[in-house]
mmCIF file of C-alpha atoms in Angstrom:
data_model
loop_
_atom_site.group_PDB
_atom_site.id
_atom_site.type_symbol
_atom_site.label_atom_id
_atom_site.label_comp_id
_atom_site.label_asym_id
_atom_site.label_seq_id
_atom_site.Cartn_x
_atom_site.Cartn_y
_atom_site.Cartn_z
ATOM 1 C CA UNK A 1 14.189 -10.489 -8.768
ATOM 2 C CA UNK A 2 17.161 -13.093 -7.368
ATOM 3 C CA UNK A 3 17.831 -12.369 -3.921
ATOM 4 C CA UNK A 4 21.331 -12.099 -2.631
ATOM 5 C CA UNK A 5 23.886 -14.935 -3.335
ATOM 6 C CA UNK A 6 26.799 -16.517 -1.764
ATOM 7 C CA UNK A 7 29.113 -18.597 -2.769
ATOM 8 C CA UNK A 8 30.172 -21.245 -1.805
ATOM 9 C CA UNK A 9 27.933 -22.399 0.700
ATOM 10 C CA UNK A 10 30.014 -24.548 2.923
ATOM 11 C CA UNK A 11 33.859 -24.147 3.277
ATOM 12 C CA UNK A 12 36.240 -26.666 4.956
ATOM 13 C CA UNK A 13 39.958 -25.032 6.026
ATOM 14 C CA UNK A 14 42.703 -25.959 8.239
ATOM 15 C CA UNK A 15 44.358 -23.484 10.201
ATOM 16 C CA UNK A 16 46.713 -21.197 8.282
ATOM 17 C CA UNK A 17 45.160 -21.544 5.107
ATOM 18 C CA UNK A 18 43.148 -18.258 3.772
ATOM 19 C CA UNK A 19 39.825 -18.023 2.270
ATOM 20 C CA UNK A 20 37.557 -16.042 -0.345
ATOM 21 C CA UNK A 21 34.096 -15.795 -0.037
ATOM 22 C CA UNK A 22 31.808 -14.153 -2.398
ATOM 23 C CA UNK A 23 28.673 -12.315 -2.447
ATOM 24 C CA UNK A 24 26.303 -10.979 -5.495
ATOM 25 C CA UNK A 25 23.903 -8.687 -3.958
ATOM 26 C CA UNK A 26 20.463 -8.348 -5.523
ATOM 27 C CA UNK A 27 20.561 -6.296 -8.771
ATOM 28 C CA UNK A 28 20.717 -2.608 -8.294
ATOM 29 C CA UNK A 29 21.744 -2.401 -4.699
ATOM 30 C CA UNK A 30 25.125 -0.664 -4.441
ATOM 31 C CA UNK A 31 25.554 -1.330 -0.839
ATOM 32 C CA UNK A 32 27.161 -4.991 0.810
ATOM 33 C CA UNK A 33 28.135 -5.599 4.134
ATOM 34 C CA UNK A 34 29.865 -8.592 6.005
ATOM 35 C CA UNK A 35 28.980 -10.603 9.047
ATOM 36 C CA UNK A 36 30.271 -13.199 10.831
ATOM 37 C CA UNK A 37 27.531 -15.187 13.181
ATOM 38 C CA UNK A 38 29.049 -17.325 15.873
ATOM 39 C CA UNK A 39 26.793 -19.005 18.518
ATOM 40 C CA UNK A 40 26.531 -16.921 21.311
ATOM 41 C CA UNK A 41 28.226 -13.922 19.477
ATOM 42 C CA UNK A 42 25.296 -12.960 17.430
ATOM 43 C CA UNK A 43 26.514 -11.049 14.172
ATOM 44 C CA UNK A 44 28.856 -9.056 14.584
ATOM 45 C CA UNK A 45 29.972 -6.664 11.840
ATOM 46 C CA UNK A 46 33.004 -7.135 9.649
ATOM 47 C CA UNK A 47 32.587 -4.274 7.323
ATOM 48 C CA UNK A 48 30.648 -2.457 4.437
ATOM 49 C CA UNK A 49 31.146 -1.325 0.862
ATOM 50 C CA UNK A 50 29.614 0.858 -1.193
ATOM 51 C CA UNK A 51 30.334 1.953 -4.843
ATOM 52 C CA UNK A 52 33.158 0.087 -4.901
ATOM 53 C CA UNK A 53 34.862 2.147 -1.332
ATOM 54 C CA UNK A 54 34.854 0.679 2.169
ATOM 55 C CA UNK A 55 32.643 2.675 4.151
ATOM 56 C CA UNK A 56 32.950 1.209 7.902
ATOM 57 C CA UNK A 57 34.744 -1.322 9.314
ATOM 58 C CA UNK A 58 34.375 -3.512 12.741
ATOM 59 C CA UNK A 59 36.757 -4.607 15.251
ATOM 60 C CA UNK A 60 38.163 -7.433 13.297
ATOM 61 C CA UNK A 61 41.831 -8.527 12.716
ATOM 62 C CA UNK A 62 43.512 -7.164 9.302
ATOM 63 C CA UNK A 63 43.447 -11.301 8.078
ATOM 64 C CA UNK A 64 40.110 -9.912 7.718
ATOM 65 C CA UNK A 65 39.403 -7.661 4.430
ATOM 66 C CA UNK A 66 37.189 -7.049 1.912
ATOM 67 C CA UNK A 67 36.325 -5.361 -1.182
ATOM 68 C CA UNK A 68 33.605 -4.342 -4.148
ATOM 69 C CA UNK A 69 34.071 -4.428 -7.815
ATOM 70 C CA UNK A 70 32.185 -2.436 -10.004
ATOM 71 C CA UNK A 71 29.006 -4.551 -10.512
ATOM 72 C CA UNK A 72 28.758 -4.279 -7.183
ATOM 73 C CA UNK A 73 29.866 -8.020 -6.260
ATOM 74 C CA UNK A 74 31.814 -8.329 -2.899
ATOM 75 C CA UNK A 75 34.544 -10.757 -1.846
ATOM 76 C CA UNK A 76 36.164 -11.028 1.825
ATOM 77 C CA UNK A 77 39.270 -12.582 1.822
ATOM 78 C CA UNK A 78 40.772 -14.319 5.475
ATOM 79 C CA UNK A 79 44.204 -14.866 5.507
ATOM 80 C CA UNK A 80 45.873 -16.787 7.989
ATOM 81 C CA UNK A 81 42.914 -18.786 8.944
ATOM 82 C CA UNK A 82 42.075 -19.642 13.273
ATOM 83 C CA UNK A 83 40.089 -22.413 14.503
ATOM 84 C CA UNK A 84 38.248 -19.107 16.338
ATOM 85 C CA UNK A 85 37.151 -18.006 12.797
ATOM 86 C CA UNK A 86 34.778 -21.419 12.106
ATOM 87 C CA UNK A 87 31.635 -19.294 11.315
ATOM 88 C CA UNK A 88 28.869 -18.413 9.440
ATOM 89 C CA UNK A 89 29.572 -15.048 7.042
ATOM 90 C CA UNK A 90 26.674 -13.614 6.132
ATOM 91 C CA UNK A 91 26.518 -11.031 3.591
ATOM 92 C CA UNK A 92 23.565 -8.245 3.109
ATOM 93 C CA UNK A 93 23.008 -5.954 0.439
ATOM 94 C CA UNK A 94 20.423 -2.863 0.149
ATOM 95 C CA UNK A 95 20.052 -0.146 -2.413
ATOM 96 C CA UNK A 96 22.213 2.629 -0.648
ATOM 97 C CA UNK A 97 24.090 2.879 2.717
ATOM 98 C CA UNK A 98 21.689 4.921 4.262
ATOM 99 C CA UNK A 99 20.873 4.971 8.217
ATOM 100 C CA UNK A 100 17.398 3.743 7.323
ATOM 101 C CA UNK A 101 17.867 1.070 4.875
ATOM 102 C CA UNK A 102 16.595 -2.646 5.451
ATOM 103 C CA UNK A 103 18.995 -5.375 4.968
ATOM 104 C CA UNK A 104 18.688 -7.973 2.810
ATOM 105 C CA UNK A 105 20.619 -10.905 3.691
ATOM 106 C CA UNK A 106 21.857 -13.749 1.476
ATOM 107 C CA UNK A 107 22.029 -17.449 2.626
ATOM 108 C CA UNK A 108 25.539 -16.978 4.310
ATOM 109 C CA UNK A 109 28.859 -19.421 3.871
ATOM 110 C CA UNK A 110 29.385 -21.759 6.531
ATOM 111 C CA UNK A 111 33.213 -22.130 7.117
ATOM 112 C CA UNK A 112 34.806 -24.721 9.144
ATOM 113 C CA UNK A 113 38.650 -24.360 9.987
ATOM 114 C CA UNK A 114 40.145 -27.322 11.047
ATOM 115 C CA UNK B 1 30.971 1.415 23.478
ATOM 116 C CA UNK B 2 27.965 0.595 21.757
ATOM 117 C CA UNK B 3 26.127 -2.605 23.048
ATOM 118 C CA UNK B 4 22.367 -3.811 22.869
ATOM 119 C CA UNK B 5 20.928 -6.477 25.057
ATOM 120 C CA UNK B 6 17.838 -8.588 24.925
ATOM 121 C CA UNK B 7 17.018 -11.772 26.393
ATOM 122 C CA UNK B 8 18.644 -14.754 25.453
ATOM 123 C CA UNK B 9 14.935 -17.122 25.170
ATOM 124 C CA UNK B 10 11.622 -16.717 25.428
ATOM 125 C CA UNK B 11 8.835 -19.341 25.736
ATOM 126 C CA UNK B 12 5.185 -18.483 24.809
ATOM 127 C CA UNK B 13 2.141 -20.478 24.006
ATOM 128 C CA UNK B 14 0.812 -20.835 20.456
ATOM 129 C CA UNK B 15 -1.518 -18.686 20.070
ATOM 130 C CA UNK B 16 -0.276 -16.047 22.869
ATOM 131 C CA UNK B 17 1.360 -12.936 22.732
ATOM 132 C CA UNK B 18 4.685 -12.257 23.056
ATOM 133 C CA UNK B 19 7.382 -8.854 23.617
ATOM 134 C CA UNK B 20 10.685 -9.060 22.923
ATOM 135 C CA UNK B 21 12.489 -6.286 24.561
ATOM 136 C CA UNK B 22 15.701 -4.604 23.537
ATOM 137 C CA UNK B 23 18.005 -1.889 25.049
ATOM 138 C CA UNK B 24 20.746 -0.005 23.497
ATOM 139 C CA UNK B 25 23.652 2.102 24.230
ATOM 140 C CA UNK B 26 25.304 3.654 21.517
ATOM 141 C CA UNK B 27 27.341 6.926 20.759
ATOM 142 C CA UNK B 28 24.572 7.943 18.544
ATOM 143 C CA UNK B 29 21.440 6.118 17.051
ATOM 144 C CA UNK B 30 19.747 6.117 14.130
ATOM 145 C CA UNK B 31 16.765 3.952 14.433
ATOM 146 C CA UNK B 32 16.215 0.509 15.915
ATOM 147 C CA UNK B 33 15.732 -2.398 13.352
ATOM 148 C CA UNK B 34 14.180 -5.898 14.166
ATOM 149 C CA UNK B 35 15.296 -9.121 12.139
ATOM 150 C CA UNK B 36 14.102 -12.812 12.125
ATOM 151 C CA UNK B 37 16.026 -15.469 11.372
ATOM 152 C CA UNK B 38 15.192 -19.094 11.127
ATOM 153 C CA UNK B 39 17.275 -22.103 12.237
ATOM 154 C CA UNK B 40 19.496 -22.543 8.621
ATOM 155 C CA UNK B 41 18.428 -19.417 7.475
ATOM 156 C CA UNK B 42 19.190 -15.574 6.693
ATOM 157 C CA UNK B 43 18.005 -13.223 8.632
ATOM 158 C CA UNK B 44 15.184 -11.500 6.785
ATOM 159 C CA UNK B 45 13.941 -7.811 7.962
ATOM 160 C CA UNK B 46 10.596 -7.491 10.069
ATOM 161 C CA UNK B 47 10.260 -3.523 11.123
ATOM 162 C CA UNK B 48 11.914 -0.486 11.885
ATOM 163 C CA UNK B 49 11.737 2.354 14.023
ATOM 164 C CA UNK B 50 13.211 6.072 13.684
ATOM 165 C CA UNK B 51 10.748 7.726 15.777
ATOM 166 C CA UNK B 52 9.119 7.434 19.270
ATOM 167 C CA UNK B 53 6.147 4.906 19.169
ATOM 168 C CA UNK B 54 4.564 1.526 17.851
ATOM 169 C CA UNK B 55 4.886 0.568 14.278
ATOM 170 C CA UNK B 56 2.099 -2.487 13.315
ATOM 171 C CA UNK B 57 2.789 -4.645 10.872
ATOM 172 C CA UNK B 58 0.535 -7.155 10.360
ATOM 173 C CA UNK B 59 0.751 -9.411 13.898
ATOM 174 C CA UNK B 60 3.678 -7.817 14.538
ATOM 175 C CA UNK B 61 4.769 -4.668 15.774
ATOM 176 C CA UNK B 62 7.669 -2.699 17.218
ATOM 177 C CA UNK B 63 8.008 -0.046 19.320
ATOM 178 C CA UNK B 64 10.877 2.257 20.436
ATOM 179 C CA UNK B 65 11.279 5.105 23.151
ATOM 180 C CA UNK B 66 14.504 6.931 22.418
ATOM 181 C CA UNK B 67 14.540 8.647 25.578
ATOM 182 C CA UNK B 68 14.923 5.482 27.236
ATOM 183 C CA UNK B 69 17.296 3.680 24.690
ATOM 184 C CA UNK B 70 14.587 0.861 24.933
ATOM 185 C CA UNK B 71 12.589 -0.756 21.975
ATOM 186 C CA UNK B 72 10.176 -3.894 22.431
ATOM 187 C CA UNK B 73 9.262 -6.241 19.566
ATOM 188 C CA UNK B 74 5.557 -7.588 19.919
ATOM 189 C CA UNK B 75 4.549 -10.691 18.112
ATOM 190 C CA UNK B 76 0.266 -11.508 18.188
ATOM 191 C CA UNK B 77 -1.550 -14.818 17.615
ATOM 192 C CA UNK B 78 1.260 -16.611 17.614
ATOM 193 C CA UNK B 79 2.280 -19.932 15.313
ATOM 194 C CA UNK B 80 4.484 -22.932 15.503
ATOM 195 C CA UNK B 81 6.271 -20.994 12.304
ATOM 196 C CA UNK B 82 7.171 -17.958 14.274
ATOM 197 C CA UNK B 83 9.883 -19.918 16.468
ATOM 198 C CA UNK B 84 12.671 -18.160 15.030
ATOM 199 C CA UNK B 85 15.582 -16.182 16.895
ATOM 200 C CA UNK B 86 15.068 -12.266 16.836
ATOM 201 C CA UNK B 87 17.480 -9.720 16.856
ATOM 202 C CA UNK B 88 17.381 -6.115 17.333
ATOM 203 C CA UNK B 89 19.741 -3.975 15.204
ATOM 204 C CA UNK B 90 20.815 -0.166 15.475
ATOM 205 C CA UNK B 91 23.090 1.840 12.856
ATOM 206 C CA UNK B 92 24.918 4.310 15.580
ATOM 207 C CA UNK B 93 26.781 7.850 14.917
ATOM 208 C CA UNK B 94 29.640 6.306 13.285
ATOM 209 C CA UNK B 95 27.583 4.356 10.834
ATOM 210 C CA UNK B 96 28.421 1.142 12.394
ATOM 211 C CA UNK B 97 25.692 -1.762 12.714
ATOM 212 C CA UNK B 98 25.302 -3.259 15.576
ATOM 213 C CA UNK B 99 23.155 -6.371 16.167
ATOM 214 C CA UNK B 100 22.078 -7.678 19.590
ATOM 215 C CA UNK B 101 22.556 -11.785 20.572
ATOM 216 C CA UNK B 102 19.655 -12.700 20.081
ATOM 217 C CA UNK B 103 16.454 -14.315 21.424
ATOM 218 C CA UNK B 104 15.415 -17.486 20.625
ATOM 219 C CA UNK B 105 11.466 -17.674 20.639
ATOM 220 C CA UNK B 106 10.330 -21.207 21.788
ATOM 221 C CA UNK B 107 6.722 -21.795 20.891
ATOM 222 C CA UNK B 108 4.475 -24.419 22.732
ATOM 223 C CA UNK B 109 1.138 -26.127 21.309
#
């Protein structure tokens, strides 16, 4: 079974522009969430869909949103683009969004705003 | 808030043993979740605890007191390919997932 993709894999920006990233989660899992890895930050949590509804969100900026089509795919979208938002977003899928389910994580897309 | 804090490195000795130790305070908690992640890499799932007590798997292991919002990660017989950063993970009463810093495990031959 393919594991969790992302596309694309490295992103170059300068500031202002906005961004798309997507994410196909393994088959059958109806659950993706977002991270954003910074050095020093850890991941912290951008948000997570399931069945096509957001579920949770973090403490992020609205330039920051999301959503889930029917297939399950995800895209996050960043508008308005910071030099603070150079990053790597990881996305993870699993086969519900319950308390006890593991992550799987996909390879991430590195962005660099300029 | 809702925080979780573990060291930022550890050094062991190939071969060793090593705990990783992680302490949480959230508004609720749902079980503590440990992840590995390799420079370049995704962060791929190790173990997870809901209950009180030491889950083994294989050379590792992970263990978890709620009552004091503490949780260690043990890794045994260490190898070169377990330098990795860890990171402890908790879901919390509103469903949010938090993830600790990070610990980057440096191994020595």
């Amino acid at each position: 079974k393919a594991g969790v993709t992302q596309t694309p894999r490295y992103l170059i920006k300068t500031r202002g522009q906005q961004v798309t990233l997507s994410c196909s989660p393994i088959s059958g899992h109806r659950s993706v969430s977002w991270y954003q890895q910074t050095p020093g930050q850890g991941l912290q949590f951008l948000f997570e869909y399931f069945s096509e509804t957001q579920r949770n969100k973090g403490n992020f900026p609205g330039r920051f949103s999301g959503r889930q089509f029917s297939n399950s795919r995800s895209e996050m979208n960043v508008s308005t683009l910071e030099l603070g938002d150079s990053a790597l977003y990881l996305c993870a899928s699993s086969w519900t969004s319950g308390r006890q389910e593991t992550q799987y994580f996909g390879p991430g897309t590195r962005l660099l705003v300029l | 808030g809702q925080s979780l804090e573990q060291p930022s490195e550890v050094t062991a000795v190939e071969g060793a043993i090593v705990q990783i130790n992680c302490t949480y305070q959230t508004s609720g908690f749902y079980g503590l979740s440990w992840y590995q992640q390799h420079d370049g890499g995704a962060p791929t799932f190790l173990s997870y605890n809901g209950l009180d007590g030491l889950e083994e798997t294989g050379r590792f292991s992970s263990f978890l007191s709620r009552s004091d919002s503490y949780g260690y990660l043990l890794l045994q017989e260490l190898q070169m390919k377990d330098s990795a950063s860890y990171f402890c993970a908790v879901r919390g009463r509103d469903d949010k997932i938090i993830f600790g810093k990070g610990t980057r495990l440096h191994i020595l031959p």
